[in-house]
Tab-separated table of C-alpha atoms and ligand atoms in Angstrom:
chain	number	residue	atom	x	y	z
A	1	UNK	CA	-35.652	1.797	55.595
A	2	UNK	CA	-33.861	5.222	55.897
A	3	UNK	CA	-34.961	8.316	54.977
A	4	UNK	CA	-33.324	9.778	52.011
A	5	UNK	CA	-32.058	13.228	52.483
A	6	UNK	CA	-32.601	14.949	49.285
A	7	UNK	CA	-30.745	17.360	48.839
A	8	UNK	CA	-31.238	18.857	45.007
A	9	UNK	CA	-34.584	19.242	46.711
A	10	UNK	CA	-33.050	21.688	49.768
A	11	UNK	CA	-30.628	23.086	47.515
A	12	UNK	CA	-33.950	24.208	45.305
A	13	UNK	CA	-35.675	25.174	48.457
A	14	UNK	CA	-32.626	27.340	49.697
A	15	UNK	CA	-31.208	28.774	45.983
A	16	UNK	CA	-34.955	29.935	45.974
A	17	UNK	CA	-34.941	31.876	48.866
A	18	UNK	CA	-31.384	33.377	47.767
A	19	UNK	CA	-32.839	34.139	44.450
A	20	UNK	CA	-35.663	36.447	46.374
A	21	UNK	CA	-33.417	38.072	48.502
A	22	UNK	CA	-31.136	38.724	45.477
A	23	UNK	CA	-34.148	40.352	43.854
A	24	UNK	CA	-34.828	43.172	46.542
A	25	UNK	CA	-30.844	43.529	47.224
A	26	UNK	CA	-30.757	44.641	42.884
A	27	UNK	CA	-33.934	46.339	43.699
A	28	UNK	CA	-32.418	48.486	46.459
A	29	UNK	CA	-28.553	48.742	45.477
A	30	UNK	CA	-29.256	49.091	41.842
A	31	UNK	CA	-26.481	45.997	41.190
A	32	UNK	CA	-26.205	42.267	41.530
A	33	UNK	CA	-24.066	40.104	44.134
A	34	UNK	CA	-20.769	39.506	41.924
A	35	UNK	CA	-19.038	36.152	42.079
A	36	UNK	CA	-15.425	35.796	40.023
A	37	UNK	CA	-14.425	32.303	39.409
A	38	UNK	CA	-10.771	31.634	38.580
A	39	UNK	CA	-9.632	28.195	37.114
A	40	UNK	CA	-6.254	27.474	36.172
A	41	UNK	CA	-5.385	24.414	33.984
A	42	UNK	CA	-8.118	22.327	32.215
A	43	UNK	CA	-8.727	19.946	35.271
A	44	UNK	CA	-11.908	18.420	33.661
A	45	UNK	CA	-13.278	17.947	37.263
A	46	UNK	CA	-12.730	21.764	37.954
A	47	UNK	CA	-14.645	22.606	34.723
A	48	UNK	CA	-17.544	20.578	35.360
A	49	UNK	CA	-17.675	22.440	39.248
A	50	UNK	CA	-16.838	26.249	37.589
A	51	UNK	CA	-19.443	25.692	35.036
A	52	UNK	CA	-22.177	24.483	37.788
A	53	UNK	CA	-20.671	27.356	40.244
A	54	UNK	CA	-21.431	30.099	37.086
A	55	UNK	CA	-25.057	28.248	36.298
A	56	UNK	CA	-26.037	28.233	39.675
A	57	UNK	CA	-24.975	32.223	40.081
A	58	UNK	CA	-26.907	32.828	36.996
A	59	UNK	CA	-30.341	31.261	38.211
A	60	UNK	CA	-30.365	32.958	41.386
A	61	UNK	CA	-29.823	36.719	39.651
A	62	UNK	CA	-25.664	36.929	40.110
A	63	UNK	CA	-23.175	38.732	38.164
A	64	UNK	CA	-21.071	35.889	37.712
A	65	UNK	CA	-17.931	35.796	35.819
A	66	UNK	CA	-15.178	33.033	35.305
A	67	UNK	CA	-11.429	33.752	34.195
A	68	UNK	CA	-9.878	30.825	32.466
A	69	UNK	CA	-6.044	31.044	33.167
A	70	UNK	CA	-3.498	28.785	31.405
A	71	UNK	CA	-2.040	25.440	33.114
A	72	UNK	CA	1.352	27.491	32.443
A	73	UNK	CA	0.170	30.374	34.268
A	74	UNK	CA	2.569	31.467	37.080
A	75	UNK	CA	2.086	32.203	40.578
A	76	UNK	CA	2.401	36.100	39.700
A	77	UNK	CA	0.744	36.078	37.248
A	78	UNK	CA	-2.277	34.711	39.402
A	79	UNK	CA	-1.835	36.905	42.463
A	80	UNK	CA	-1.928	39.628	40.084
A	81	UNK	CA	-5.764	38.838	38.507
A	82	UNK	CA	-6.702	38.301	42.154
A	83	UNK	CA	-5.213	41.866	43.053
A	84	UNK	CA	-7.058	43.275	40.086
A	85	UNK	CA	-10.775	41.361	41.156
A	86	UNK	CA	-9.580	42.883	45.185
A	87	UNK	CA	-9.497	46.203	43.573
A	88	UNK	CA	-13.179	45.763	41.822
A	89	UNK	CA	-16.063	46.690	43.815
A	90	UNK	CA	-18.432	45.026	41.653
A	91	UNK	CA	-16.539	41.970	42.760
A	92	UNK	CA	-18.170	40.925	46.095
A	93	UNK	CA	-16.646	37.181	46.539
A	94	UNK	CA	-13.680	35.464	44.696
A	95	UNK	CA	-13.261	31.618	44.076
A	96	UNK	CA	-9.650	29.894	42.898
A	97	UNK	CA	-10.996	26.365	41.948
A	98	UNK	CA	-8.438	24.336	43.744
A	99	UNK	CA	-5.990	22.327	42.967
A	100	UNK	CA	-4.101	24.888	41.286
A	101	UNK	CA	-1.234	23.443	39.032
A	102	UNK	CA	2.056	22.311	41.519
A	103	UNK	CA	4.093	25.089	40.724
A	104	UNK	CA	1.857	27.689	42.524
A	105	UNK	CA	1.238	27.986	46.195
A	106	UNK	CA	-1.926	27.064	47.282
A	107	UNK	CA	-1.264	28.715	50.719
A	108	UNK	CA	-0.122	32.270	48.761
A	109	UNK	CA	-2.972	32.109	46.557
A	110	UNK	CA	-5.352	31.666	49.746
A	111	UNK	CA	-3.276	34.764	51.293
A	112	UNK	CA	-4.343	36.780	48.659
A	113	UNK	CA	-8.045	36.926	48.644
A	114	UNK	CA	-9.089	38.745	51.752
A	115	UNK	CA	-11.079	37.644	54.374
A	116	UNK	CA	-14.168	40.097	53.358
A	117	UNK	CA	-14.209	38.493	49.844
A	118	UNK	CA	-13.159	34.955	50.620
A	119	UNK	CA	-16.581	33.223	49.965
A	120	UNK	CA	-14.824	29.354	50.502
A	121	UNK	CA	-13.899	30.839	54.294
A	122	UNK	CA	-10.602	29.469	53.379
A	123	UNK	CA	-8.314	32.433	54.353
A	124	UNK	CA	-7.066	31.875	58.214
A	125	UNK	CA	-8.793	34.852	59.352
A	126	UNK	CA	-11.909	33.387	58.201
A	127	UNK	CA	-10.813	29.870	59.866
A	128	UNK	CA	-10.175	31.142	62.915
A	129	UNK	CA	-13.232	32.896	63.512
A	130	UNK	CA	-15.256	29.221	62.298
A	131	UNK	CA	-13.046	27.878	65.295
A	132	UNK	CA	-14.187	30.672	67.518
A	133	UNK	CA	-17.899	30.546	66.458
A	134	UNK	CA	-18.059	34.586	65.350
A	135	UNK	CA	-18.208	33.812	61.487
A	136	UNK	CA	-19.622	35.755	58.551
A	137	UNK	CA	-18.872	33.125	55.891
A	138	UNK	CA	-19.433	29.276	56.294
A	139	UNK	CA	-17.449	26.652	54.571
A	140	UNK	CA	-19.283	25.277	51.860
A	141	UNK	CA	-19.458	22.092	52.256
A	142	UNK	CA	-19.873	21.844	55.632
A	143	UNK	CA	-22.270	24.585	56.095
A	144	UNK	CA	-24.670	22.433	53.618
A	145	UNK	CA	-24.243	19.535	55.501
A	146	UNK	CA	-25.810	21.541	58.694
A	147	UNK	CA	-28.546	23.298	56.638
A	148	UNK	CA	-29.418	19.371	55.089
A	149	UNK	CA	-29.690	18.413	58.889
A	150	UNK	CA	-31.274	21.304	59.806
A	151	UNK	CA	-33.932	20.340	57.121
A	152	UNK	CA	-34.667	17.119	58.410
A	153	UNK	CA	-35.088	18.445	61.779
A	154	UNK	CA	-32.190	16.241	63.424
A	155	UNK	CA	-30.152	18.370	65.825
A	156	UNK	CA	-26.720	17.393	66.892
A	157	UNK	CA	-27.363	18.584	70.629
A	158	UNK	CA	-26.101	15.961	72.562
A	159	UNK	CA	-25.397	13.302	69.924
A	160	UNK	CA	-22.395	11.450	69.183
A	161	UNK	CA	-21.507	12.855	66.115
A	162	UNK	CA	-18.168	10.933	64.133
A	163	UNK	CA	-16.645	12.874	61.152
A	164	UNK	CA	-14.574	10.523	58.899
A	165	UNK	CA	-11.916	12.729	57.285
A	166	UNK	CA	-9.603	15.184	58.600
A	167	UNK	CA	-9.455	17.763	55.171
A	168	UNK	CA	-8.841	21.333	56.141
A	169	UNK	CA	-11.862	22.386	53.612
A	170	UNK	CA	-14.519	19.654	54.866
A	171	UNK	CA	-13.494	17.069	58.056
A	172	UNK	CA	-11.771	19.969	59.969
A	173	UNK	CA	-14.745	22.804	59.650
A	174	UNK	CA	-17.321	19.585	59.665
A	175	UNK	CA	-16.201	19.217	63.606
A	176	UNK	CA	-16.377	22.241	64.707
A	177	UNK	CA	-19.697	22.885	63.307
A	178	UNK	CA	-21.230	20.089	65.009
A	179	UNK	CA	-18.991	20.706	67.757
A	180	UNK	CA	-20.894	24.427	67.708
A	181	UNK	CA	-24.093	22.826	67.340
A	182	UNK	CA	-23.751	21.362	70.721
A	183	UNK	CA	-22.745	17.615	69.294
A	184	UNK	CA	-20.263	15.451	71.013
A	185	UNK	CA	-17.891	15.364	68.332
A	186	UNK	CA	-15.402	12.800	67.043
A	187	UNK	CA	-12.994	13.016	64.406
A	188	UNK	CA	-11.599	9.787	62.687
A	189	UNK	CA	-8.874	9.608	60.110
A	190	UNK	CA	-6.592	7.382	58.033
A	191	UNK	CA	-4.206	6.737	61.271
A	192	UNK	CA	-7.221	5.992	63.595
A	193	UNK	CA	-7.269	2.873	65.138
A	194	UNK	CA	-9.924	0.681	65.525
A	195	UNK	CA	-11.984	3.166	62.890
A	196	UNK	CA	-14.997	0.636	62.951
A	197	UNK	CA	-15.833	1.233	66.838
A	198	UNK	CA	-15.739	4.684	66.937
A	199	UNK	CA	-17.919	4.987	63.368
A	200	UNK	CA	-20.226	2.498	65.301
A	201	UNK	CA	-20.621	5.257	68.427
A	202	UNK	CA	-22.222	7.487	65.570
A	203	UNK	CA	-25.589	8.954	66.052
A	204	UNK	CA	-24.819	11.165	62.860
A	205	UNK	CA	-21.414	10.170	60.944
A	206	UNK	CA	-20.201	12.420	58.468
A	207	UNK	CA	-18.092	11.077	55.687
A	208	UNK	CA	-15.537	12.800	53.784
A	209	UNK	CA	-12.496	10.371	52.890
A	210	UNK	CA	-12.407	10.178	49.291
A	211	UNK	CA	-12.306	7.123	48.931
A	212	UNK	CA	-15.603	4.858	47.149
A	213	UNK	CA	-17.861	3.170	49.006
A	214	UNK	CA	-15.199	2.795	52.190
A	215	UNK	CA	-18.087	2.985	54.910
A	216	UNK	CA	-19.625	-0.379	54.642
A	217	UNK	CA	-22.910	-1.541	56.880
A	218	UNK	CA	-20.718	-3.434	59.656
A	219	UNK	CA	-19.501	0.002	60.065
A	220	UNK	CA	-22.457	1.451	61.532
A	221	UNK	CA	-24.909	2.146	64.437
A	222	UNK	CA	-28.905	0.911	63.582
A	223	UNK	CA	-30.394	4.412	63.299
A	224	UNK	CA	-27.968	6.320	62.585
A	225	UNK	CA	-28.050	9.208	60.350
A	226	UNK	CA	-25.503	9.260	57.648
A	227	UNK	CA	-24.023	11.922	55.569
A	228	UNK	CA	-21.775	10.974	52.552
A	229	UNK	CA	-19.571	13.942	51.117
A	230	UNK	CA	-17.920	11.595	48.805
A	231	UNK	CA	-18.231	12.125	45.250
A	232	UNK	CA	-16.048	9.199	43.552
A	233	UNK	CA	-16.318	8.034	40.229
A	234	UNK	CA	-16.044	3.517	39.871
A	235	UNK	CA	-14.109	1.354	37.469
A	236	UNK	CA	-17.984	1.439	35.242
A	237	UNK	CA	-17.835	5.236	35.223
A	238	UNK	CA	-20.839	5.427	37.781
A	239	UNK	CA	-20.513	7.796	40.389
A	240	UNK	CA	-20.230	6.819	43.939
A	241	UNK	CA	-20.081	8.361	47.133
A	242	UNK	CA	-17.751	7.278	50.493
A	243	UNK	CA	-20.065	5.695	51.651
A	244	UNK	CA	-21.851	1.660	50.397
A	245	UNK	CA	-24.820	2.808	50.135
A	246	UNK	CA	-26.339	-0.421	49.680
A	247	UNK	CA	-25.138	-2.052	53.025
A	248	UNK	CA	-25.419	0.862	55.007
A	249	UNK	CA	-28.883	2.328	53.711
A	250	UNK	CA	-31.137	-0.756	55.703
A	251	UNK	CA	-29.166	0.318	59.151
A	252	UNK	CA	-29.184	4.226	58.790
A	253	UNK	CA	-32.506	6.169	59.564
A	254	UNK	CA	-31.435	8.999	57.156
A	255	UNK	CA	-28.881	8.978	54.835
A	256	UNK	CA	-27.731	11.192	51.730
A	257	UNK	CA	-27.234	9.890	48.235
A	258	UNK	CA	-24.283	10.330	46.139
A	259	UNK	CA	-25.186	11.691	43.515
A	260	UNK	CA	-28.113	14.396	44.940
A	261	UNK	CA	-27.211	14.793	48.137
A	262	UNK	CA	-24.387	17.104	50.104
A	263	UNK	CA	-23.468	18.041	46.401
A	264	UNK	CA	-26.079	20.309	45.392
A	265	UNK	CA	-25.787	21.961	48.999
A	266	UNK	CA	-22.070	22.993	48.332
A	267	UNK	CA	-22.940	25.204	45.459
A	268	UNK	CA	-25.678	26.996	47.452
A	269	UNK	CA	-24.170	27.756	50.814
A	270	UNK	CA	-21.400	29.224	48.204
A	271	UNK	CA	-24.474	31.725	46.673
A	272	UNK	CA	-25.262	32.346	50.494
A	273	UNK	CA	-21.389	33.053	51.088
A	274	UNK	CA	-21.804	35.814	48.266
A	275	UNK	CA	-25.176	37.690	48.954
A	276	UNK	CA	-23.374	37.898	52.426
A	277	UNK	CA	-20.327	39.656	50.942
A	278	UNK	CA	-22.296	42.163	48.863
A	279	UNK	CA	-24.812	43.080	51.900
A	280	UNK	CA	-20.957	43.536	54.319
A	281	UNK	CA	-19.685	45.794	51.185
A	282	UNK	CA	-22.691	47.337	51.018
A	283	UNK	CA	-22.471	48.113	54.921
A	284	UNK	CA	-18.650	48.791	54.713
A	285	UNK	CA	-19.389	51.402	51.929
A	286	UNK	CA	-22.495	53.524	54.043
A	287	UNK	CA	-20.086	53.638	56.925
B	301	LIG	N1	-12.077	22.332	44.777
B	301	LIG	C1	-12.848	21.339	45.312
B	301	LIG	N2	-13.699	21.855	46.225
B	301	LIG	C2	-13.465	23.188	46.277
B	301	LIG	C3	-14.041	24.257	47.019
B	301	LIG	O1	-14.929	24.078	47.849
B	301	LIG	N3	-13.530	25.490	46.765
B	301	LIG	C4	-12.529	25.704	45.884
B	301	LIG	N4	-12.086	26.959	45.720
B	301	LIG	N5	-11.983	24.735	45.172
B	301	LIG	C5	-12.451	23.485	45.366
């Protein structure tokens, strides 16, 4: 039977020791970490992960804030609220919850934030340096992935390591993570051929497809560790990660739920992203 990587537990663990550290950085500066939030549209989705994003700023001492724009908002409109948060020093990391309606440029609106208060590491500056290995800010996502790893004391040194997915904010980063931590790293995607054989070379498969319960038992290695960053909801409402976790859970020594799992690590390598921005503005502003 696998382990079961818990990862509300690590999140806990982690948001705890960002909560401390946030408590001597008010102590010292005399201010919190700020995190702005903008949503555009009433995506329900992007409400539910804004509200957690604000909650989870809250309980670990931030001065959060979230600006609710209209679906009808327009791409100036938008690049001007992000110029005004640039502008704000009490504004250490901003956030536009993507998908942002069709008729504004993701790319322009990624543009905008800077790379010294891009907390998702989205902007290409930020990219490029992930690629390089000289980075300030993490991805999210992946970045929780390592830290749940890191946890459960598996290292990727070494190890075949197959990431399922090809995304620019999860599969992409995902690789070269591993790839940084010293794994021998694969990346699979919808086009791949044969996608069963190379999943099946996985000492730790990562899983990021979207698409429920896709990675089924036949699909993988006896002992392999298993990360699902799927977060699908099923016909019955239930929600359901990429991965079937009932076939693959007897053949995997470790594996992460869905829900529980990567999830709760998203939100906190986000905090992390933001106590790192306020500690580089508070550098940036003694210098
Ligand atoms: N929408 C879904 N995931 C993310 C994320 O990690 N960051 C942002 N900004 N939007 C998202």
């Amino acid at each position: 039977m696998a382990v079961l990587i818990d990862g509300k537990k690590i999140a806990a663990e982690v948001r705890g020791e960002i909560a401390a550290e946030t408590a001597v950085f008010k102590d010292k500066h005399g201010f919190a970490p700020g995190l702005t939030v903008i949503i555009v549209g009433e995506d329900p989705a992007s409400q539910v992960y804004v509200r957690n994003k604000k909650r989870a700023c809250e309980e670990v001492g931030f001065a959060s804030r979230v600006i609710e724009m209209p679906e009808q908002t327009t791409e100036a409109e938008l690049l001007a609220q992000i110029d005004a948060l640039v502008k704000d020093d009490a504004v250490h990391g901003i956030l536009v919850q993507l998908p942002v309606p069709k008729h504004i440029s993701e790319e322009a609106i990624l543009r905008a934030i800077p790379p010294h208060k891009d907390v998702d590491a989205f902007h290409t500056e930020n990219v490029g340096k992930i690629m390089i290995g000289d980075f300030e800010y993490l991805p999210c996502t992946p970045a929780g992935v390592m830290e749940l790893l890191r946890h459960e004391n598996i290292d990727p040194a070494g190890k075949e390591c197959v990431v399922v997915g090809r995304s620019n904010i999860v599969g992409k980063p995902m690789a070269m993570l591993l790839l940084h931590a010293n794994g021998t790293v694969t990346i699979a995607h919808s086009r791949t051929k044969n996608l069963a054989e190379i999943t099946r070379r996985a000492d730790i498969l990562v899983v990021a497809v979207g698409r429920a319960e896709f990675i089924t038992g036949d699909m993988v290695k006896d002992g392999a560790v298993v990360i699902d960053v799927g977060m699908n909801r099923k016909a019955d409402g239930k929600l359901c990660g990429d991965v079937d976790f009932a076939s693959v859970e007897p053949k995997a020594s470790a594996i992460t739920p869905v829900p529980g799992g990567v999830g709760p690590m998203t939100i906190t390598m986000l905090l992390r992203n933001t106590l790192t921005a306020a500690e580089s503005a508070v550098r940036a502003a003694d210098k």
